[in-house]
Each structure stands twice: as C-alpha cells, then as structure tokens.
Coordinates of N, CA and C and ligand atoms in Angstrom, one line a residue:
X1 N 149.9 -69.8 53.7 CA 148.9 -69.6 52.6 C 147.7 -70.5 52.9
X2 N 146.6 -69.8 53.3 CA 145.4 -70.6 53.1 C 144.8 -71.5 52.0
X3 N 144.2 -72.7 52.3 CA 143.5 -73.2 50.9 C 142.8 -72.0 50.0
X4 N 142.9 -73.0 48.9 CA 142.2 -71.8 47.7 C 141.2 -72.4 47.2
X5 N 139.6 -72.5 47.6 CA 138.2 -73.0 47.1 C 137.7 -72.7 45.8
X6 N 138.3 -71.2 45.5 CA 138.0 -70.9 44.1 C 137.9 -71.7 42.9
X7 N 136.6 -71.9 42.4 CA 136.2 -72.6 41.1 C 135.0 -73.0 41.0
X8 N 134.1 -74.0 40.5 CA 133.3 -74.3 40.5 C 133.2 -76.0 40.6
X9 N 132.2 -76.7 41.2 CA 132.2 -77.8 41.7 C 131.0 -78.6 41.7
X10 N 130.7 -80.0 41.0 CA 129.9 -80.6 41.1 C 129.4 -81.5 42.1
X11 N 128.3 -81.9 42.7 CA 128.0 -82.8 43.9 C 128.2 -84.3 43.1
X12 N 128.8 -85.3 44.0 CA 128.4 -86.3 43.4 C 128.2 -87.2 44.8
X13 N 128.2 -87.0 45.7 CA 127.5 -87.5 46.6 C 126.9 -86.8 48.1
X14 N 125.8 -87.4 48.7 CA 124.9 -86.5 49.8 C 124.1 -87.4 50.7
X15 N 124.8 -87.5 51.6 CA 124.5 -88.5 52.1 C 123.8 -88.1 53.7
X16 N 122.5 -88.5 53.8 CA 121.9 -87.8 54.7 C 120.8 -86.4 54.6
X17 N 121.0 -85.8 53.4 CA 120.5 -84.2 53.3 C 119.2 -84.2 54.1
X18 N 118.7 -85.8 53.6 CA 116.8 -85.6 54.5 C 116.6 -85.6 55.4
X19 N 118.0 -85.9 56.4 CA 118.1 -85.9 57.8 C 117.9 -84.6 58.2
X20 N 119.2 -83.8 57.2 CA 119.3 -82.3 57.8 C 118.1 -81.7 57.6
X21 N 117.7 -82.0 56.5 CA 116.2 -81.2 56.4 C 115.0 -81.0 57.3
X22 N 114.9 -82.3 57.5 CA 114.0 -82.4 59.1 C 114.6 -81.6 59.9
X23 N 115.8 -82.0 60.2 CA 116.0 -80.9 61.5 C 115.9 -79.5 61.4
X24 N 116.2 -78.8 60.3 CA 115.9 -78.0 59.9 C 114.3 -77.5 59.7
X25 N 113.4 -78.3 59.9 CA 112.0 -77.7 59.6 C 111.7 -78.1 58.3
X26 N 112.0 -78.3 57.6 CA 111.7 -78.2 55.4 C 110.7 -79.5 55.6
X27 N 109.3 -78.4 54.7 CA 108.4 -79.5 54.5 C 108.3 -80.7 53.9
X28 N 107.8 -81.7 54.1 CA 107.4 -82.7 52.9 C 108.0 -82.5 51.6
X29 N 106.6 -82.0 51.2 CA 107.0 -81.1 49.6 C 108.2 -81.0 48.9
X30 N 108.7 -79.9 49.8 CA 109.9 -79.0 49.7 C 111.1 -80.1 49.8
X31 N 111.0 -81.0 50.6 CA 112.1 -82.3 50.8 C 112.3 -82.9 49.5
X32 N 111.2 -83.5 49.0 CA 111.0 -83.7 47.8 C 111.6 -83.4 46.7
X33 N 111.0 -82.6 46.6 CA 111.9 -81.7 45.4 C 113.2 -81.2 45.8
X34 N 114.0 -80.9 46.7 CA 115.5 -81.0 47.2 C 116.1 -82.0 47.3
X35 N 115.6 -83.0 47.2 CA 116.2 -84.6 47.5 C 116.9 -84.9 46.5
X36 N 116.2 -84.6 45.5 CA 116.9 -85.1 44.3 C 117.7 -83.8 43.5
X37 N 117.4 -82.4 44.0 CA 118.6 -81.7 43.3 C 120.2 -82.2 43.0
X38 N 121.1 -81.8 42.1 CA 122.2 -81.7 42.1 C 122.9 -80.6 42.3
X39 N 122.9 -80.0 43.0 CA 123.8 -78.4 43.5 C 125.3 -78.7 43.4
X40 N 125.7 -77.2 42.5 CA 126.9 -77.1 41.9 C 127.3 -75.9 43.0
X41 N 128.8 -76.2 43.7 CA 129.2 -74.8 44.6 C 129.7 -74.3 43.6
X42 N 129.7 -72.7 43.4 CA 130.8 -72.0 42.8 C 131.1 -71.1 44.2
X43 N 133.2 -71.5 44.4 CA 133.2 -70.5 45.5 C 134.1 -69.4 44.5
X44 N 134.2 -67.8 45.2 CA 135.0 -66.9 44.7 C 135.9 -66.8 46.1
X45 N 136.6 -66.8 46.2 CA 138.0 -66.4 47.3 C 139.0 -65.3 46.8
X46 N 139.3 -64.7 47.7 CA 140.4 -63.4 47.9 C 140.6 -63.3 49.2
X47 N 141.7 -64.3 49.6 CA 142.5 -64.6 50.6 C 141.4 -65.3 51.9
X48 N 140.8 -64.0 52.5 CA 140.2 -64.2 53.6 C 138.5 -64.1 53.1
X49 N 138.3 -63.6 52.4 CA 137.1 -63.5 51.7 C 136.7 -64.1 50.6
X50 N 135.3 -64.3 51.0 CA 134.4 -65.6 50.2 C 132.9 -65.1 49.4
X51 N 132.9 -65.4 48.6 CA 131.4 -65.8 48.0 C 131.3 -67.3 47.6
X52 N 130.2 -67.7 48.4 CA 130.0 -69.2 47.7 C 128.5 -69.2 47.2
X53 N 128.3 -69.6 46.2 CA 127.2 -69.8 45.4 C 126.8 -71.2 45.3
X54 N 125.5 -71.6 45.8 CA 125.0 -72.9 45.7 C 123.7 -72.9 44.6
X55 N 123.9 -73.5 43.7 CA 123.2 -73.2 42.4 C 122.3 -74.7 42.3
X56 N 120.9 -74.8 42.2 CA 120.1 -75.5 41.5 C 119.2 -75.2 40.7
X57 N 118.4 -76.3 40.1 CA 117.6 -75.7 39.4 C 116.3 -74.9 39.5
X58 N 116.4 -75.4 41.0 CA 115.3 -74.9 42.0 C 115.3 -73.5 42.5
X59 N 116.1 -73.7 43.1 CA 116.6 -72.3 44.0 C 117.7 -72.0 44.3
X60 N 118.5 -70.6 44.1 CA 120.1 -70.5 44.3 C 120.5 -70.0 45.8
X61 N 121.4 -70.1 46.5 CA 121.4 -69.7 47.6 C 123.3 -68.8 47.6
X62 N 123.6 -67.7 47.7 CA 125.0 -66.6 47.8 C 125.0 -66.6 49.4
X63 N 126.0 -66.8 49.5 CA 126.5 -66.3 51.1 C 128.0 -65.4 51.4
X64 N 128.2 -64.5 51.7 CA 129.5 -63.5 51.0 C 130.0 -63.3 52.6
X65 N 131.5 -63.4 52.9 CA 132.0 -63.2 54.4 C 133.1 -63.3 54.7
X66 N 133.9 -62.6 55.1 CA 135.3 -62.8 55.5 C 135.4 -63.6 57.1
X67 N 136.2 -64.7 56.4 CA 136.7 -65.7 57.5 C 137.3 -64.9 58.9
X68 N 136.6 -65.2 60.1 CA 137.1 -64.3 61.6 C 136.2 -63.3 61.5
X69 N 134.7 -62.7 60.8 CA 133.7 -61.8 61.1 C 132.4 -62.6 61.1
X70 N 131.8 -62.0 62.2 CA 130.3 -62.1 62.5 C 130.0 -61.7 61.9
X71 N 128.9 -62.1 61.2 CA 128.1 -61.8 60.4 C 126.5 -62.0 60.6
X72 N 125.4 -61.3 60.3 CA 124.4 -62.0 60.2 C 124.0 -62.5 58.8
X73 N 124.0 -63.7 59.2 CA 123.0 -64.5 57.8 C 121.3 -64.9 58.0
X74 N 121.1 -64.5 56.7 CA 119.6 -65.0 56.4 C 119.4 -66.2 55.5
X75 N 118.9 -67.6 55.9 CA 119.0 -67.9 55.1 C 117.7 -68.0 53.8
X76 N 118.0 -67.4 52.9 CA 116.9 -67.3 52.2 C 116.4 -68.5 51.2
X77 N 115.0 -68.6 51.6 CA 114.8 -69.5 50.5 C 115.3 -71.0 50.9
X78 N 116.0 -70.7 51.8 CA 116.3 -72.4 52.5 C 115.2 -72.6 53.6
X79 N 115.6 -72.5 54.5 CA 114.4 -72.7 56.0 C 114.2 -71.1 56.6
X80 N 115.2 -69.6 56.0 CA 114.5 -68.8 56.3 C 114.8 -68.4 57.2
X81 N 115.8 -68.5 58.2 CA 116.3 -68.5 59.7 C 117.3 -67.4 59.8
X82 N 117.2 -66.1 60.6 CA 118.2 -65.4 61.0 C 119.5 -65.9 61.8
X83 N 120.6 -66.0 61.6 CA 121.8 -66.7 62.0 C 123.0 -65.7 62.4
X84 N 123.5 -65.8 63.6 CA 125.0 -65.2 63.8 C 125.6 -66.0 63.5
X85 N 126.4 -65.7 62.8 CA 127.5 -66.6 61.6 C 128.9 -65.9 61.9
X86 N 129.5 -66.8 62.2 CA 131.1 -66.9 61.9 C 131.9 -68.1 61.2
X87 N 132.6 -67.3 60.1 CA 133.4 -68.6 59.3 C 134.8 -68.4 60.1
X88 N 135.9 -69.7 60.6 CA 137.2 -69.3 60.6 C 137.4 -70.7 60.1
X89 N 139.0 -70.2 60.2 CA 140.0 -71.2 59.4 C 140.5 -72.1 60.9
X90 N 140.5 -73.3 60.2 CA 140.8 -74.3 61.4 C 141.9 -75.2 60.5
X91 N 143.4 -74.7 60.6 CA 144.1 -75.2 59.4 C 143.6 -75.1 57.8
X92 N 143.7 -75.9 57.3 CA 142.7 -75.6 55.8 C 141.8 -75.9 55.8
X93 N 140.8 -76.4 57.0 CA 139.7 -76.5 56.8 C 138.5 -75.2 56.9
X94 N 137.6 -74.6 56.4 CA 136.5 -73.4 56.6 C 135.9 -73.9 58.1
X95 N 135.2 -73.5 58.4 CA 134.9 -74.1 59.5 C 133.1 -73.1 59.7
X96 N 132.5 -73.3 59.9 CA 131.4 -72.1 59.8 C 130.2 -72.5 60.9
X97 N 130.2 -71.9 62.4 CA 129.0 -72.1 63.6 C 128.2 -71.0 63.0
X98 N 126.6 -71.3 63.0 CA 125.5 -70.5 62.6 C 124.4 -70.4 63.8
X99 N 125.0 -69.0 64.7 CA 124.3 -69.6 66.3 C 123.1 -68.6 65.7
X100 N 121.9 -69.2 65.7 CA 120.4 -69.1 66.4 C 119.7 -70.2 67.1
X101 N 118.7 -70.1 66.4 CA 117.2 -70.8 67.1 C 117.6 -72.6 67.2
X102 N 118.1 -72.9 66.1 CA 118.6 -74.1 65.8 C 120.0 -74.5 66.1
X103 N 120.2 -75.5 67.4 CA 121.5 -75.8 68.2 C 122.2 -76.2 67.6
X104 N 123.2 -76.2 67.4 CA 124.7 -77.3 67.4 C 124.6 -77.1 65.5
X105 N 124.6 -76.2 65.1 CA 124.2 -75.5 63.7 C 125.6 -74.9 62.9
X106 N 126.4 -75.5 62.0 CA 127.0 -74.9 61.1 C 127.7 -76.1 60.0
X107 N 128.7 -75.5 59.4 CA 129.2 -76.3 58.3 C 130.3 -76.4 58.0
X108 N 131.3 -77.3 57.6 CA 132.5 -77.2 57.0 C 132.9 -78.1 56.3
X109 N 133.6 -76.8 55.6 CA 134.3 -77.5 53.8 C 135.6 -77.5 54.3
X110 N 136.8 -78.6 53.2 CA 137.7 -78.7 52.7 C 138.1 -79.1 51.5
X111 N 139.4 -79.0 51.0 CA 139.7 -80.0 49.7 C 140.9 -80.8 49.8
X112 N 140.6 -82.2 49.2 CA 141.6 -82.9 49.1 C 141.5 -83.2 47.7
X113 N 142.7 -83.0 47.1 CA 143.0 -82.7 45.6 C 142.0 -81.9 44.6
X114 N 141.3 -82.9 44.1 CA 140.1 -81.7 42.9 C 138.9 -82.4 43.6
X115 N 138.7 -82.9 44.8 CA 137.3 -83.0 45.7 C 137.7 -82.3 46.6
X116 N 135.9 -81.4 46.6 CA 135.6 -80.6 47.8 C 134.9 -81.5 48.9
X117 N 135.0 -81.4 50.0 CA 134.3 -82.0 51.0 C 133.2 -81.0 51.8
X118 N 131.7 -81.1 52.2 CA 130.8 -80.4 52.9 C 130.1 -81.4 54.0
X119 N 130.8 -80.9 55.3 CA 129.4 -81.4 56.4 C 128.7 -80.6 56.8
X120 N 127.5 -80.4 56.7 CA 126.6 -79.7 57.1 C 125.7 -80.3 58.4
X121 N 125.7 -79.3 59.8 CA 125.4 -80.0 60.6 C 124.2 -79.4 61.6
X122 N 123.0 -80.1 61.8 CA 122.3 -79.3 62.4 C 121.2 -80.5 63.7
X123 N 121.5 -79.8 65.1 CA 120.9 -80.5 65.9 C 121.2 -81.8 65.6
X124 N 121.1 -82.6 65.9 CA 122.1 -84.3 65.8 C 122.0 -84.8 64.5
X125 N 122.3 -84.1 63.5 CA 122.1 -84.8 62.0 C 123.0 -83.8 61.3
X126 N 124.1 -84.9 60.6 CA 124.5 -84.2 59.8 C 124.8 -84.9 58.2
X127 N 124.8 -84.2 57.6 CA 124.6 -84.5 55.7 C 126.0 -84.2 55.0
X128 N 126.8 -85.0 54.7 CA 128.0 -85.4 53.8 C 127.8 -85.2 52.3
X129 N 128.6 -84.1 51.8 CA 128.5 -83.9 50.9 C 129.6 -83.8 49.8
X130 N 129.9 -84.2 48.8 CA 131.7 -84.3 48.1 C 130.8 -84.0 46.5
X131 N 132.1 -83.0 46.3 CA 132.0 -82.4 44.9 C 133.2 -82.9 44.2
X132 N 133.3 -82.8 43.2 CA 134.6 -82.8 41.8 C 134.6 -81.5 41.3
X133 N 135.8 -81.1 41.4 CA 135.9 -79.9 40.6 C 135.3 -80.1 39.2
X134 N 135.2 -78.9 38.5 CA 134.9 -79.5 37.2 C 134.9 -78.0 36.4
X135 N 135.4 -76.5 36.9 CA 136.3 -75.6 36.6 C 137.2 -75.3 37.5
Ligands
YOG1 O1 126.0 -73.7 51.9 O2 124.8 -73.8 53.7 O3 128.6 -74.3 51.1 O4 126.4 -71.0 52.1 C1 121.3 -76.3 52.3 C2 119.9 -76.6 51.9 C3 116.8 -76.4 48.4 C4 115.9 -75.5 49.1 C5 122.1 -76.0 51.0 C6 117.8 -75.6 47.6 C7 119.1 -76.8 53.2 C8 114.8 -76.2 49.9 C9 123.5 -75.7 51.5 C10 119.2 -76.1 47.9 C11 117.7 -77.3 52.9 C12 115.4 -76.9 51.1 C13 120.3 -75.3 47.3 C14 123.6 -74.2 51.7 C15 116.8 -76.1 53.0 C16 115.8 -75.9 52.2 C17 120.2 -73.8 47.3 C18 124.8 -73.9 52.5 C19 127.1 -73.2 52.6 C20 128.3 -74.1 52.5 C21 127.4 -71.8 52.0

C-alpha cells in the first residue's frame, strides 16, 4: 500500500523559498509578495493518482498526474516554464524530476505522522518546506 497524502495541509515552515525563487527567475516584486505567503496543500489521491492544490491568497497553482507518467507541465502563474514531468514512488516518498530549461529541477513530498514534508529543488538551491495536517 502506498502512502496516502489525501487531505489538506498547512505550511508552518520554508526555509530557503527566496533561494528557489532566484533560481527560478521570479522577480523582485513578485519575491516579495511570495515570501511572505502561507500556502495550504490540498492533495486528492486514488491510489496512483494525484491532484495537489497549492492555495494562496495570491495565486493558486493544480497539478493532476499519475505517479510513473510523463507528463507535460506548465507551470502557470509560477515562473511559467514548460516541463517534462514525471512523479514516481521511491518507497513512500513522491519523488517528482521536472526536465526543461532549468537543471537539476524537481520536488519531493513525504509524511511522517500528521506532517507533510516538501523539498523543492532547483539548480543548486533547494527550499524545505513542512505542513501540519489540519483536515
Ligand atoms: O508544488 O511545485 O507540492 O505542484 C512554488 C512557487 C507564488 C507565485 C510553489 C504562488 C515557486 C509567485 C510550489 C505560490 C515560485 C512565485 C503558490 C508549487 C514561483 C513564483 C501557488 C509546486 C508541487 C509540490 C505540486
């Protein structure tokens, strides 16, 4: 049985995001005002299949995919980048490489008890992120 992500999740710590962001391209401005968001995941799961929803007050970001398919992603509204995306399972952990323009590019969640864990990793910077459930 794979982990089961399904619920919804609060951030309570982010450690690095301005790093990722640079590397990612995200202006000034736009840093700014993301710095200080609090983004809530809501993931939906059915077995191998995912929607995760990244909710602020700013801007929402959906990404929908079954773990072991390529997929193209866009990211919208984040930096905007066309991405071949594959999620797989690496034990219970998600595991997700986002090959384009931008090297050494993907992310991965886990849970230990009612915390979610997110590293998000892009060109030599990566951003630590831990939620609490909270449905
Ligand atoms: O989630 O990859 O859970 O899709 C990355 C933000 C800020 C927009 C968010 C809105 C990168 C301006 C994680 C932030 C910064 C800054 C929330 C998205 C880019 C632009 C929408 C992500 C994965 C893993 C699932």
């Amino acid at each position: 049985m794979p982990a089961d992500f399904t619920g919804t999740w609060d951030i309570v710590d982010n450690q690095n995001f301005e790093g990722y962001m640079v590397a990612l391209g995200i202006d000034f401005a736009t840093r700014k005002i993301a710095g200080v968001l609090k983004p809530q995941k809501i993931f939906e799961q059915d077995g191998d299949s995912f929607t995760i929803k990244t909710i602020t007050t700013f801007r929402n970001y959906t990404c929908s995919f079954k773990a072991g398919e390529e997929f193209e992603e866009i990211t919208k509204g984040l930096d905007n980048r066309k991405c071949q995306t594959t999620v797989n399972w690496d034990n219970d952990k998600l595991v997700c490489v986002q090959k384009g323009e931008k090297k050494n590019r993907g992310w991965t969640h886990w849970i230990e008890g009612d915390t979610l864990f997110l590293e998000l990793t892009c060109e030599d910077q990566t951003c630590k992120q831990i939620f609490k459930r909270s449905a």
